[in-house]
Amino acid sequence: MSYLKGLVFDVDGTLTNNLAMATRTFQEVLRQHTHRDFSDAEIRAAWGPTQRGQLRRILPTDPESCFAMWLAIYRRDWDRSAHAIGGLDTTLNWLQKQGYRLAIVGGGDREAIDLTLELLEWRIAFDPIESGSAEGAVKPALLRNVLLSWQLRPDELAYVADTPDDMRDAQAVGMVPLGACWTDGYDARELVEAGAAAVFGSPADLQAWVAARSPLSSARGASAADGADQATRRDGSAI
């Protein structure tokens, strides 16, 4: 049996419940530059590249000033729109104290990831922090960068994220795919169908799952995690 030695976290929709806020931020930037309203569906259809890449596709003449505006609006609206996931800072601190290595693989620009971490005001040592590409989705390559940085086997790492594509990306590189179902994102069943080894309705559930599979827990014959691989809905009931 391989024990986890590190956990890699997605950002948007995983470390923070910011997806609706990010969509509204895009809408405001685009409204100011095109003088028309973009629907939520239009914004989501552009997801894949980083924020800068998405803006470049729609406003190719001035993407840098648009991205600067995006960052400014995101910062302005943070307190009233986005929030950290309750208890996630406690779980991350616990993982860090237990000796698990922590990294970030996000789909956004590095400036956007750094801004989110600044606004969260955590004291968590994420290293490395891998950001996305303006050209399109590249998460498998980013996950491989973490493997190379840490010099660990893929099955010693888990990717904690919130979308079916994330689950498939983790599987593509051999990592353990873990579904974060604690924001207003995808349903747990969708993550399981995409290959999630387990799905969690809260950070505390993730912490309990990891603790029950630690070498120390196994040595003591712990059984608290029996059945924890079963996917759960957000209310904690089994699927």
Short mmCIF file of C-alpha atoms in Angstrom, two decimals:
data_model
loop_
_atom_site.label_atom_id
_atom_site.label_comp_id
_atom_site.label_asym_id
_atom_site.label_seq_id
_atom_site.Cartn_x
_atom_site.Cartn_y
_atom_site.Cartn_z
CA MET A 1 0.00 0.00 0.00
CA SER A 2 1.31 3.46 -0.94
CA TYR A 3 0.85 6.26 1.57
CA LEU A 4 0.24 9.83 0.51
CA LYS A 5 3.21 12.13 0.95
CA GLY A 6 1.75 15.24 -0.63
CA LEU A 7 -1.46 16.90 -1.70
CA VAL A 8 -1.84 19.26 -4.64
CA PHE A 9 -4.74 21.71 -4.58
CA ASP A 10 -6.67 23.47 -7.31
CA VAL A 11 -7.57 27.11 -6.57
CA ASP A 12 -10.83 28.38 -8.06
CA GLY A 13 -13.76 26.44 -6.64
CA THR A 14 -11.48 24.45 -4.33
CA LEU A 15 -9.47 26.76 -2.08
CA THR A 16 -12.18 29.39 -2.32
CA ASN A 17 -15.80 29.67 -3.41
CA ASN A 18 -15.03 32.31 -6.03
CA LEU A 19 -16.46 30.98 -9.29
CA ALA A 20 -19.52 33.23 -9.35
CA MET A 21 -17.38 36.22 -8.39
CA ALA A 22 -14.83 35.47 -11.11
CA THR A 23 -17.63 35.25 -13.67
CA ARG A 24 -19.04 38.62 -12.60
CA THR A 25 -15.55 40.10 -12.78
CA PHE A 26 -15.20 38.99 -16.40
CA GLN A 27 -18.64 40.37 -17.17
CA GLU A 28 -17.79 43.80 -15.76
CA VAL A 29 -14.50 44.01 -17.64
CA LEU A 30 -16.10 42.97 -20.92
CA ARG A 31 -19.07 45.31 -20.42
CA GLN A 32 -16.74 48.27 -20.00
CA HIS A 33 -14.78 47.39 -23.13
CA THR A 34 -17.49 46.10 -25.48
CA HIS A 35 -20.56 47.91 -24.14
CA ARG A 36 -22.61 44.75 -24.12
CA ASP A 37 -23.56 42.18 -21.53
CA PHE A 38 -22.08 38.67 -21.58
CA SER A 39 -24.11 35.83 -20.10
CA ASP A 40 -22.77 33.39 -17.53
CA ALA A 41 -22.85 30.71 -20.23
CA GLU A 42 -20.71 32.81 -22.58
CA ILE A 43 -18.12 33.37 -19.86
CA ARG A 44 -18.00 29.70 -18.90
CA ALA A 45 -17.66 28.70 -22.55
CA ALA A 46 -14.33 30.55 -22.58
CA TRP A 47 -12.91 28.68 -19.57
CA GLY A 48 -9.75 26.64 -20.14
CA PRO A 49 -7.04 29.25 -20.72
CA THR A 50 -5.97 31.60 -17.95
CA GLN A 51 -7.83 34.84 -17.28
CA ARG A 52 -5.42 36.67 -19.56
CA GLY A 53 -5.95 34.06 -22.26
CA GLN A 54 -9.72 34.27 -22.02
CA LEU A 55 -9.63 38.05 -22.34
CA ARG A 56 -7.23 37.82 -25.26
CA ARG A 57 -9.69 35.63 -27.17
CA ILE A 58 -12.51 38.14 -26.75
CA LEU A 59 -10.53 41.41 -26.73
CA PRO A 60 -7.35 40.69 -28.71
CA THR A 61 -6.39 44.36 -29.09
CA ASP A 62 -5.88 45.18 -25.41
CA PRO A 63 -5.68 42.05 -23.21
CA GLU A 64 -3.10 43.39 -20.74
CA SER A 65 -5.07 46.45 -19.63
CA CYS A 66 -8.19 44.27 -19.46
CA PHE A 67 -6.38 41.79 -17.23
CA ALA A 68 -5.15 44.61 -14.99
CA MET A 69 -8.77 45.75 -14.68
CA TRP A 70 -9.83 42.16 -13.92
CA LEU A 71 -7.36 41.96 -11.03
CA ALA A 72 -8.47 45.34 -9.67
CA ILE A 73 -12.17 44.42 -9.74
CA TYR A 74 -11.46 40.98 -8.23
CA ARG A 75 -9.63 42.62 -5.33
CA ARG A 76 -12.34 45.28 -4.90
CA ASP A 77 -15.18 42.76 -4.73
CA TRP A 78 -13.47 40.06 -2.68
CA ASP A 79 -14.92 40.75 0.77
CA ARG A 80 -18.51 40.94 -0.41
CA SER A 81 -18.44 38.21 -3.02
CA ALA A 82 -15.95 35.42 -2.36
CA HIS A 83 -15.01 33.58 0.76
CA ALA A 84 -12.68 30.91 2.01
CA ILE A 85 -14.12 27.47 2.61
CA GLY A 86 -15.03 27.03 6.26
CA GLY A 87 -12.46 24.89 8.05
CA LEU A 88 -10.12 24.59 5.08
CA ASP A 89 -7.39 26.63 6.75
CA THR A 90 -7.57 24.25 9.74
CA THR A 91 -7.24 21.22 7.47
CA LEU A 92 -4.33 22.74 5.54
CA ASN A 93 -2.52 23.62 8.76
CA TRP A 94 -3.06 20.08 10.03
CA LEU A 95 -1.69 18.58 6.82
CA GLN A 96 1.35 20.85 7.03
CA LYS A 97 2.01 19.93 10.68
CA GLN A 98 1.69 16.24 9.84
CA GLY A 99 4.49 16.62 7.32
CA TYR A 100 2.49 16.39 4.10
CA ARG A 101 3.88 18.45 1.26
CA LEU A 102 1.43 20.93 -0.23
CA ALA A 103 1.38 22.42 -3.71
CA ILE A 104 -0.96 24.30 -6.00
CA VAL A 105 -1.87 23.52 -9.59
CA GLY A 106 -4.40 26.07 -10.79
CA GLY A 107 -5.74 26.98 -14.18
CA GLY A 108 -5.38 30.74 -13.74
CA ASP A 109 -2.59 33.23 -14.30
CA ARG A 110 0.06 33.35 -11.60
CA GLU A 111 -0.95 36.92 -10.72
CA ALA A 112 -4.54 35.79 -10.14
CA ILE A 113 -3.46 32.82 -7.99
CA ASP A 114 -1.12 35.01 -5.93
CA LEU A 115 -3.89 37.57 -5.43
CA THR A 116 -6.32 34.89 -4.21
CA LEU A 117 -3.74 33.56 -1.75
CA GLU A 118 -3.01 37.09 -0.53
CA LEU A 119 -6.70 37.76 0.05
CA LEU A 120 -7.16 34.45 1.88
CA GLU A 121 -4.45 35.57 4.36
CA TRP A 122 -3.24 32.04 5.08
CA ARG A 123 0.18 31.03 6.37
CA ILE A 124 0.46 27.88 4.31
CA ALA A 125 3.68 26.90 2.56
CA PHE A 126 2.51 25.85 -0.92
CA ASP A 127 5.53 24.88 -3.00
CA PRO A 128 5.53 24.71 -5.93
CA ILE A 129 2.72 26.88 -7.23
CA GLU A 130 1.96 25.99 -10.85
CA SER A 131 -0.19 28.34 -12.91
CA GLY A 132 -2.07 27.82 -16.16
CA SER A 133 -1.44 28.82 -19.75
CA ALA A 134 -3.02 31.57 -21.84
CA GLU A 135 -3.11 29.10 -24.72
CA GLY A 136 -5.43 26.56 -23.07
CA ALA A 137 -5.78 23.89 -20.40
CA VAL A 138 -2.45 22.29 -19.44
CA LYS A 139 -3.02 20.77 -16.01
CA PRO A 140 -1.50 17.32 -16.72
CA ALA A 141 1.79 19.03 -17.59
CA LEU A 142 1.57 21.15 -14.44
CA LEU A 143 0.92 18.09 -12.27
CA ARG A 144 3.96 16.41 -13.81
CA ASN A 145 5.99 19.49 -12.86
CA VAL A 146 5.06 18.87 -9.21
CA LEU A 147 6.11 15.23 -9.52
CA LEU A 148 9.48 16.27 -10.93
CA SER A 149 9.93 18.93 -8.24
CA TRP A 150 9.19 16.56 -5.38
CA GLN A 151 10.74 13.44 -6.93
CA LEU A 152 7.85 11.28 -5.71
CA ARG A 153 5.81 8.54 -7.35
CA PRO A 154 2.45 9.62 -8.76
CA ASP A 155 0.54 7.33 -6.39
CA GLU A 156 2.13 9.15 -3.44
CA LEU A 157 0.32 12.37 -4.40
CA ALA A 158 -3.32 13.38 -4.55
CA TYR A 159 -4.90 16.18 -6.55
CA VAL A 160 -7.75 17.87 -4.68
CA ALA A 161 -10.00 19.72 -7.11
CA ASP A 162 -13.59 20.41 -8.05
CA THR A 163 -14.26 19.47 -11.69
CA PRO A 164 -14.58 16.24 -13.68
CA ASP A 165 -11.74 17.39 -15.96
CA ASP A 166 -9.52 17.76 -12.89
CA MET A 167 -10.26 14.17 -11.88
CA ARG A 168 -9.34 12.97 -15.35
CA ASP A 169 -6.16 15.08 -15.37
CA ALA A 170 -5.03 13.53 -12.07
CA GLN A 171 -5.64 10.05 -13.44
CA ALA A 172 -3.71 10.90 -16.60
CA VAL A 173 -0.53 11.37 -14.57
CA GLY A 174 -1.22 8.59 -12.05
CA MET A 175 -2.13 10.78 -9.06
CA VAL A 176 -4.99 10.00 -6.70
CA PRO A 177 -7.97 12.14 -7.80
CA LEU A 178 -9.90 13.59 -4.84
CA GLY A 179 -13.09 15.57 -5.39
CA ALA A 180 -13.74 18.78 -3.47
CA CYS A 181 -17.52 19.07 -3.38
CA TRP A 182 -17.70 21.90 -0.85
CA THR A 183 -18.53 24.81 -3.19
CA ASP A 184 -21.33 25.61 -5.62
CA GLY A 185 -19.77 23.57 -8.37
CA TYR A 186 -20.16 20.07 -9.74
CA ASP A 187 -22.27 17.36 -8.16
CA ALA A 188 -20.44 14.59 -6.33
CA ARG A 189 -21.78 11.98 -8.72
CA GLU A 190 -20.19 13.78 -11.68
CA LEU A 191 -16.81 13.72 -9.95
CA VAL A 192 -17.13 10.03 -9.11
CA GLU A 193 -18.09 9.21 -12.69
CA ALA A 194 -14.98 11.11 -13.83
CA GLY A 195 -12.81 8.85 -11.67
CA ALA A 196 -12.58 10.48 -8.23
CA ALA A 197 -11.23 8.04 -5.65
CA ALA A 198 -13.25 9.88 -3.02
CA VAL A 199 -15.41 12.98 -2.82
CA PHE A 200 -15.69 15.24 0.19
CA GLY A 201 -18.45 17.54 1.32
CA SER A 202 -16.19 19.44 3.71
CA PRO A 203 -12.47 19.94 4.45
CA ALA A 204 -12.97 18.04 7.71
CA ASP A 205 -14.01 15.00 5.68
CA LEU A 206 -10.82 15.28 3.64
CA GLN A 207 -8.73 15.54 6.81
CA ALA A 208 -10.38 12.45 8.32
CA TRP A 209 -9.82 10.50 5.09
CA VAL A 210 -6.13 11.39 4.99
CA ALA A 211 -5.65 10.74 8.72
CA ALA A 212 -7.21 7.30 8.46
CA ARG A 213 -4.76 6.38 5.70
CA SER A 214 -1.58 7.66 7.30
CA PRO A 215 1.19 5.19 8.23
CA LEU A 216 0.59 5.89 11.92
CA SER A 217 -3.11 5.16 11.63
CA SER A 218 -2.46 1.95 9.73
CA ALA A 219 0.07 0.82 12.31
CA ARG A 220 -2.56 1.21 15.00
CA GLY A 221 -5.10 -0.68 12.92
CA ALA A 222 -7.37 2.32 12.67
CA SER A 223 -10.70 1.65 11.09
CA ALA A 224 -12.38 5.03 11.40
CA ALA A 225 -12.27 5.54 7.64
CA ASP A 226 -14.15 2.36 6.68
CA GLY A 227 -16.30 3.24 3.72
CA ALA A 228 -14.79 6.71 3.39
CA ASP A 229 -14.02 6.08 -0.27
CA GLN A 230 -17.74 6.16 -0.93
CA ALA A 231 -18.75 9.42 -2.54
CA THR A 232 -20.91 11.75 -0.51
CA ARG A 233 -23.27 14.54 -1.29
CA ARG A 234 -22.68 17.97 0.18
CA ASP A 235 -24.92 17.09 3.13
CA GLY A 236 -22.72 14.09 3.89
CA SER A 237 -25.21 11.40 2.82
CA ALA A 238 -23.90 8.56 0.70
CA ILE A 239 -24.67 8.42 -2.99
#
